[in-house]
XYZ file of C-alpha atoms in Angstrom:
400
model
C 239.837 127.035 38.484
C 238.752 129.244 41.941
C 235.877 131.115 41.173
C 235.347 133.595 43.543
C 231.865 133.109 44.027
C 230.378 135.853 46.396
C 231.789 138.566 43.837
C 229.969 136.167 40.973
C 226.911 136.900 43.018
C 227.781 140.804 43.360
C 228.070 140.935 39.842
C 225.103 139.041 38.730
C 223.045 141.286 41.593
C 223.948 144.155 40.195
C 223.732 142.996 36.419
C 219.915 142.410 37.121
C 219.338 145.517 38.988
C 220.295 147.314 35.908
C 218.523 145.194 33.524
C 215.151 145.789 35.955
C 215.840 149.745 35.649
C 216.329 149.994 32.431
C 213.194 147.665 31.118
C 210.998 150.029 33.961
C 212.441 153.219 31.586
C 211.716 151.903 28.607
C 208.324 151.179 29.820
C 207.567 154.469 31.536
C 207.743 152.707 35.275
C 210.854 154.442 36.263
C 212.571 157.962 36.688
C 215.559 158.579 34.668
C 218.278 161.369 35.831
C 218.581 163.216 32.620
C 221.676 164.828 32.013
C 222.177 168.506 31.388
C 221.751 170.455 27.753
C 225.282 170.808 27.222
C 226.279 167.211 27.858
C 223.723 166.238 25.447
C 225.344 168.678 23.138
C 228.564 166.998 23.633
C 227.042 163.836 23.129
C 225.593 164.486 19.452
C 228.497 166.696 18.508
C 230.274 163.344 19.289
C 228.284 161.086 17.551
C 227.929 163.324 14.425
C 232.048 163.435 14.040
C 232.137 159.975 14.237
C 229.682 158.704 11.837
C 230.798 161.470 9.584
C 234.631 160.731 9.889
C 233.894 156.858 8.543
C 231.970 157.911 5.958
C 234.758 159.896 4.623
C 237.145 157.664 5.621
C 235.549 155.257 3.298
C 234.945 157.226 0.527
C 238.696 158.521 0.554
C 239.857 154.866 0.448
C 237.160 154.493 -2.527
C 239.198 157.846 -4.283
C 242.539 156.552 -3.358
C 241.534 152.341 -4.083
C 238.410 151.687 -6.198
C 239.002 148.125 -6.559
C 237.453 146.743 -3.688
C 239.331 143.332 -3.610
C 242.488 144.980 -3.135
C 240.916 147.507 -0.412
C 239.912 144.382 1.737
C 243.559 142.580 0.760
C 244.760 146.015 2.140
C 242.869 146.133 5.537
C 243.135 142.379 6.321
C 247.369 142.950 5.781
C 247.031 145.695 8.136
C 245.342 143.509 10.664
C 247.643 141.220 10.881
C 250.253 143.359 11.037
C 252.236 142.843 7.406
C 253.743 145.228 4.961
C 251.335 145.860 2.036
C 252.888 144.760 -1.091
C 253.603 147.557 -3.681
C 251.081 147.291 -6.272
C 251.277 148.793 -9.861
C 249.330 151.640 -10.979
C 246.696 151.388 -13.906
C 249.092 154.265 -15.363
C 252.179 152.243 -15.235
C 250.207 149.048 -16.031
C 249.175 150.630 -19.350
C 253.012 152.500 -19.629
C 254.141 148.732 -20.079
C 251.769 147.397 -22.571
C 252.306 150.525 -25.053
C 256.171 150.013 -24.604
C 255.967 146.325 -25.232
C 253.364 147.125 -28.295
C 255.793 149.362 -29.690
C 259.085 146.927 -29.343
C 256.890 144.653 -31.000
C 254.976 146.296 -34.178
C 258.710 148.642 -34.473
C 259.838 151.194 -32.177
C 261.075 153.382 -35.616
C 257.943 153.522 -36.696
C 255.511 156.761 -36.394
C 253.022 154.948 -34.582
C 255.830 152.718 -32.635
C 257.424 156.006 -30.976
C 254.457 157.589 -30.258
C 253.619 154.903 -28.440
C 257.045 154.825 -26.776
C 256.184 158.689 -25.423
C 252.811 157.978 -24.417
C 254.032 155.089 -22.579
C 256.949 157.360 -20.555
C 253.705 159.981 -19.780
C 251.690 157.230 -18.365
C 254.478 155.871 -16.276
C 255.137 159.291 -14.840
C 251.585 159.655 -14.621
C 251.473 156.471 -12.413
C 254.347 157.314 -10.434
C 252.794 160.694 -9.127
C 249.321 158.630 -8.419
C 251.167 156.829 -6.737
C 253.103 159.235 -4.438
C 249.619 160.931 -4.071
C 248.055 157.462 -2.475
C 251.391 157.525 -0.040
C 251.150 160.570 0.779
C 247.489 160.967 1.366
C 247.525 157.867 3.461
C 249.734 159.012 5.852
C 249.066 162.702 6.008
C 244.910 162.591 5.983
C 243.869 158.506 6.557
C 245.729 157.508 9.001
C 244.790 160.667 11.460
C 241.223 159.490 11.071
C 241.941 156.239 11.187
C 243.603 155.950 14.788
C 240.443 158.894 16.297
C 238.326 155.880 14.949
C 240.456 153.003 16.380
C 241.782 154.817 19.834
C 239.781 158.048 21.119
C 236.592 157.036 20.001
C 237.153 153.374 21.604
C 237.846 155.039 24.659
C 235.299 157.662 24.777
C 232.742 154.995 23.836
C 233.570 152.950 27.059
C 233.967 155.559 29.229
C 230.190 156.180 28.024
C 229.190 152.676 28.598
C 230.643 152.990 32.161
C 228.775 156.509 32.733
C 225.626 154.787 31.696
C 225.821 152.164 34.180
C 226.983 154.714 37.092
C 223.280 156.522 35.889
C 221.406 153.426 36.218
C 222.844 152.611 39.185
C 222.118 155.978 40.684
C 218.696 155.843 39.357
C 218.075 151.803 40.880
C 219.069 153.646 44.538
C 216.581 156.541 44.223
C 213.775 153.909 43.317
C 215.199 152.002 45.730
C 214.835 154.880 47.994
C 211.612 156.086 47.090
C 209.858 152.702 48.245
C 211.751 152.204 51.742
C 210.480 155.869 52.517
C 207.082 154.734 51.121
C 207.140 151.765 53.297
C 208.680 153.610 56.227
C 205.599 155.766 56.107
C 202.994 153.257 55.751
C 204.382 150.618 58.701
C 204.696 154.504 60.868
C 200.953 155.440 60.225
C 198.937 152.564 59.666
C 199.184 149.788 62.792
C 198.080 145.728 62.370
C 194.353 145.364 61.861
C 193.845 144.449 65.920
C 194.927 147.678 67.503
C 193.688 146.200 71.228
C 196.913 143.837 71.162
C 200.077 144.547 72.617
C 201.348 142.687 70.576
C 200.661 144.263 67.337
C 202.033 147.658 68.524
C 205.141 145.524 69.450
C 205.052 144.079 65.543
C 204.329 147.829 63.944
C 207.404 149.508 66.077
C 209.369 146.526 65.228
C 208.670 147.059 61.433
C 209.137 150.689 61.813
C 212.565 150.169 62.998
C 213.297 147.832 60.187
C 212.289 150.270 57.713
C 214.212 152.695 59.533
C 217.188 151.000 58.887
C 216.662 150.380 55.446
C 216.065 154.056 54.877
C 219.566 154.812 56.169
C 220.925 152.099 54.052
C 219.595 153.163 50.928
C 220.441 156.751 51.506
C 223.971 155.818 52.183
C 223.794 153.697 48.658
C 222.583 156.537 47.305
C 225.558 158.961 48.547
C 227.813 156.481 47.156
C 226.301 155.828 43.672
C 225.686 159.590 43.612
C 229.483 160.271 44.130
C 230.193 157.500 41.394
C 228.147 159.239 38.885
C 229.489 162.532 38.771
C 232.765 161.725 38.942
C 232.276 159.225 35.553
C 230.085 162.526 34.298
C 233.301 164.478 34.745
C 235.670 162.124 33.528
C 233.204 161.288 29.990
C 232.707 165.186 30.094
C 236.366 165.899 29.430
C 236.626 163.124 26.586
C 234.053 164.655 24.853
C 235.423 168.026 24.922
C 238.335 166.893 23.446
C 236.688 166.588 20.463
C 237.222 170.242 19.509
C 240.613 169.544 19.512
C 239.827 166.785 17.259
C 238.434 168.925 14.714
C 241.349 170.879 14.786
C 243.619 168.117 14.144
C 241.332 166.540 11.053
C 241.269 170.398 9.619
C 245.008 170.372 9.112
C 244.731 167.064 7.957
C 242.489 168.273 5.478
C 244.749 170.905 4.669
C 247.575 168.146 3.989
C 245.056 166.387 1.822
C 244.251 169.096 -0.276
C 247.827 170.382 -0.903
C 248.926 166.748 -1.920
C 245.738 166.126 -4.120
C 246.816 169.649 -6.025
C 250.381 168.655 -6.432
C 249.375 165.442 -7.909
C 246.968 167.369 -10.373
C 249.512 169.957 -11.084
C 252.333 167.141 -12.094
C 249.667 165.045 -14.412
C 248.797 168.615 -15.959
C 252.561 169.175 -16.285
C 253.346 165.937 -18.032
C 249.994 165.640 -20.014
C 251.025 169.378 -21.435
C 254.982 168.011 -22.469
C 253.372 165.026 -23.723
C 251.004 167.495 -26.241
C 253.497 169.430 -27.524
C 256.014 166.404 -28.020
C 253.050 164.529 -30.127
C 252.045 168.256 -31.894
C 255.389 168.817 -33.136
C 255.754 164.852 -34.099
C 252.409 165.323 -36.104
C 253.345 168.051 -37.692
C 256.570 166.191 -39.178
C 254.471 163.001 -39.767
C 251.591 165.038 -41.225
C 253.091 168.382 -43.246
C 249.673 169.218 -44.436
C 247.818 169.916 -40.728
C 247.912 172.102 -38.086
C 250.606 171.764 -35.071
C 248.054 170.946 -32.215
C 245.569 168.512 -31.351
C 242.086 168.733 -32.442
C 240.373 167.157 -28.792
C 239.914 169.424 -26.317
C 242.534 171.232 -23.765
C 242.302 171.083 -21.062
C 242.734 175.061 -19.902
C 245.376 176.227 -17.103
C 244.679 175.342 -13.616
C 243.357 178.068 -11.598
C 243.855 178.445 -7.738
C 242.673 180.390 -5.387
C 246.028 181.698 -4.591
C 248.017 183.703 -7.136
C 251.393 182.518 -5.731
C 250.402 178.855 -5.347
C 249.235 178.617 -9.080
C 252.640 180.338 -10.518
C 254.693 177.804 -8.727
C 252.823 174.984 -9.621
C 250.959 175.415 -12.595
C 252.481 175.992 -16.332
C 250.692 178.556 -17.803
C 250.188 179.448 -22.021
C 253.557 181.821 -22.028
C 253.111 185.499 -23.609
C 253.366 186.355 -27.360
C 256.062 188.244 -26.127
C 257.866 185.670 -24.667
C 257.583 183.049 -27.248
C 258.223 184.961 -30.494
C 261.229 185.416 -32.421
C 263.534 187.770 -32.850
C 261.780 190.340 -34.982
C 258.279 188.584 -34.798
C 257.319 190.523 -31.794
C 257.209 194.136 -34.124
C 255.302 192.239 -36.690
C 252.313 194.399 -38.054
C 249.440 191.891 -37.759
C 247.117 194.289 -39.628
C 249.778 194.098 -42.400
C 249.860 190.452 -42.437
C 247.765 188.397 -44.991
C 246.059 184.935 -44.770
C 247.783 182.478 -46.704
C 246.327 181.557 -49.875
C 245.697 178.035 -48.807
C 246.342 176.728 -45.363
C 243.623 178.727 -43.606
C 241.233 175.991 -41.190
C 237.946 177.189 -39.107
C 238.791 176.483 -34.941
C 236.312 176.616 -32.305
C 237.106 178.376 -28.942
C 237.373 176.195 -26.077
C 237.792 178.793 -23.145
C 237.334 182.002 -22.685
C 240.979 183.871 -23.058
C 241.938 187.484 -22.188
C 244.686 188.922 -24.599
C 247.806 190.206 -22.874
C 248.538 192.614 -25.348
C 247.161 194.249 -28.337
C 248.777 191.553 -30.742
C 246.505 188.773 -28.989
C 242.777 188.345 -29.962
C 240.523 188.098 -27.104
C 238.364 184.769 -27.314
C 234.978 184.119 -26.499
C 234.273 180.135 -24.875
C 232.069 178.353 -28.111
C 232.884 181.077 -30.858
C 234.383 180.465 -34.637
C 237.278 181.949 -35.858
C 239.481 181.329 -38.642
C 243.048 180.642 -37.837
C 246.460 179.900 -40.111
C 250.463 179.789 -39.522
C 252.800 181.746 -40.699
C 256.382 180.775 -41.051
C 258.597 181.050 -38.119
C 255.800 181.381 -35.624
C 256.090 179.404 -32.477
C 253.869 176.464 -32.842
C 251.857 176.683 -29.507
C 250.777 180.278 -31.318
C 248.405 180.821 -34.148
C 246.743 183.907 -36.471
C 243.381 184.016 -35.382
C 241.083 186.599 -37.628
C 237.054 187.284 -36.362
C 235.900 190.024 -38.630
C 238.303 192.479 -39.154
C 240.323 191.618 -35.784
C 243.198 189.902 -35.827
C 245.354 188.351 -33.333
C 248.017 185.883 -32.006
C 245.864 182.757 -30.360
C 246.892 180.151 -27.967
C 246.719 176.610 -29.386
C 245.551 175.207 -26.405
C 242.434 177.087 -26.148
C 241.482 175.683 -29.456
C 239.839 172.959 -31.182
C 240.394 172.510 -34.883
C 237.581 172.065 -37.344
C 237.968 170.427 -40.452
């Protein structure tokens, strides 16, 4: 192999000039050209969004992965270039052990086709976690993945580079500095034996030397000088570019979010169908009880935008609504409890009646509730004291 060996020599030369200058800075021996406030403020504003962009990169693949063994069978397929295998959600995992419990133990029985609706909530549950992991991927990890992988990369070289351009620079003032100093000394102070010719021949000869050297390390210094400020420029511009970084990772936040509330909003949806298919199963199963669910609800979704939450979010329909044909003129003052069938319930959320044949609830309070016939089963009496009131099931847990 031809090694070139004079630019070897360049390159070691100039390797151990900057290993000299920047030992003499750490050690307080040499002058360092400092670079102005702003850059610095580039520089951390830099450093910040890239130390805080992996940490929530990481943490979002924790959210969207927590097993770590398939997180690192994830990023070595990726490194090599291969097609992730689909993998099955926990959610569908568990969808196919109820539905093969309840082939097995009797898919007519109570407990066998409950299982079998469970099962079909869990697999839809699975199927939107899974559309949520797709979709965040693309739409929010894979923006900050490639600023990690390809900006960054290149403004951390071009940094590298600009560091070496200011040790360079910084090698030719020193450099500098102690030809002038010598330049001066061989000028003023002759050889020891002023009474030779000879010596004045040697101290003029010197000078000139000096001279020269001057001129040569003033022209290295034009040229390193030059160097530096155009990698300044060039490094300046990268880093500036990280405002429109920020920009970009906002509306991939944005993307985030609005996937990560979809996904909520269809696991609310199903887990709410699922309720009311097991309430009205229970209520066949178990004549004697209450239509509803004694665990607690959880309570409507709420958003910060009134038009986002109506399209998205199923929310406990009005009395109104929901009540039959002649139900809704129902006197409720004339209406008496039952003689037997009355339970105590304790409020789960706060709720604000519609109308003025809802009770208003208080979050934690205990009221006595009861069915009448006819009534929609999501609905219930609710009495506290002498008000009386339709109540939302939901909001509701039943005492025995």
């Amino acid at each position: 192999m031809d090694f070139n060996m004079k630019k070897l020599a360049s390159d070691a030369g100039i390797f151990f000039t900057r290993a000299v200058q920047f030992t003499e800075e750490k050690f307080g021996q040499a002058e360092k050209t400092e670079l102005d406030a702003h850059f610095e403020n580039l520089l951390a504003r830099a450093d910040s969004t890239k130390n805080w962009t992996e940490k929530i990169l990481r943490q979002t693949e924790v959210l969207l992965q927590p097993n770590p063994s398939a997180r690192v069978e994830e990023f070595l397929y990726e490194k090599l270039d291969r097609k992730v295998p689909s993998r099955v959600t926990n959610g569908e995992l568990l969808a196919q052990y109820m539905a093969d419990a309840a082939s097995e133990l009797g898919p007519t029985t109570p407990y066998g086709k409950t299982l079998i609706k469970v099962a079909e909530a869990e697999k839809q549950l699975g199927a939107a976690e899974r559309d949520f992991i797709h979709t965040a991927s693309i739409s929010f990890l894979t923006p900050l993945r490639n600023f990690l992988e390809g900006d960054w990369k290149t403004i951390s070289k071009e940094r590298r580079l600009l560091q070496n351009r200011r040790l360079d620079l910084d090698a030719c003032k020193a450099r500098l500095k102690k030809a002038k100093a010598a330049e001066a000394k061989a000028t003023t102070v002759p050889d020891f034996q002023e009474t030779r010719p000879r010596n004045y021949i040697l101290s003029a000869s010197a000078s000139a030397l000096w001279n020269d050297e001057v001129d040569k390390a003033e022209q290295e210094l034009r040229v390193a000088q030059t160097e530096f400020d155009r990698q300044a420029e060039v490094t300046r511009l990268l880093l500036e570019g990280i405002s429109s970084t920020h920009v970009n990772h906002l509306r991939c936040l944005h993307e985030f979010v609005k996937s990560q509330t979809t996904y909520y909003a269809q696991c609310y949806r199903h887990m709410l169908d699922l309720q009311k298919q097991l309430g009205s199963s229970q209520g066949a199963v178990f004549p004697g009880t209450f239509v509803g669910t004694t665990e607690p609800a959880s309570p409507p979704l709420s958003s910060t935008s009134p038009t986002t939450a109506a399209a998205t979010m199923p929310v406990v329909p009005s009395v109104a609504s929901l009540a039959p044909p002649g139900e809704a003129s129902l006197c409720l003052e004339e209406v008496a409890p039952p003689a037997s069938g009355t339970r105590k319930a304790r409020v789960l959320y706060d709720y604000e009646a519609a109308d003025s044949s809802e009770l208003a609830l208080l979050a934690d309070e205990l009221i006595t509730v009861y069915s009448l016939p006819g009534m929609d089963p999501d609905w219930l009496i609710g009495e506290r004291g002498n008000k009386k009131g339709k109540v939302p099931v939901t909001y509701l847990e039943l005492l025995s």
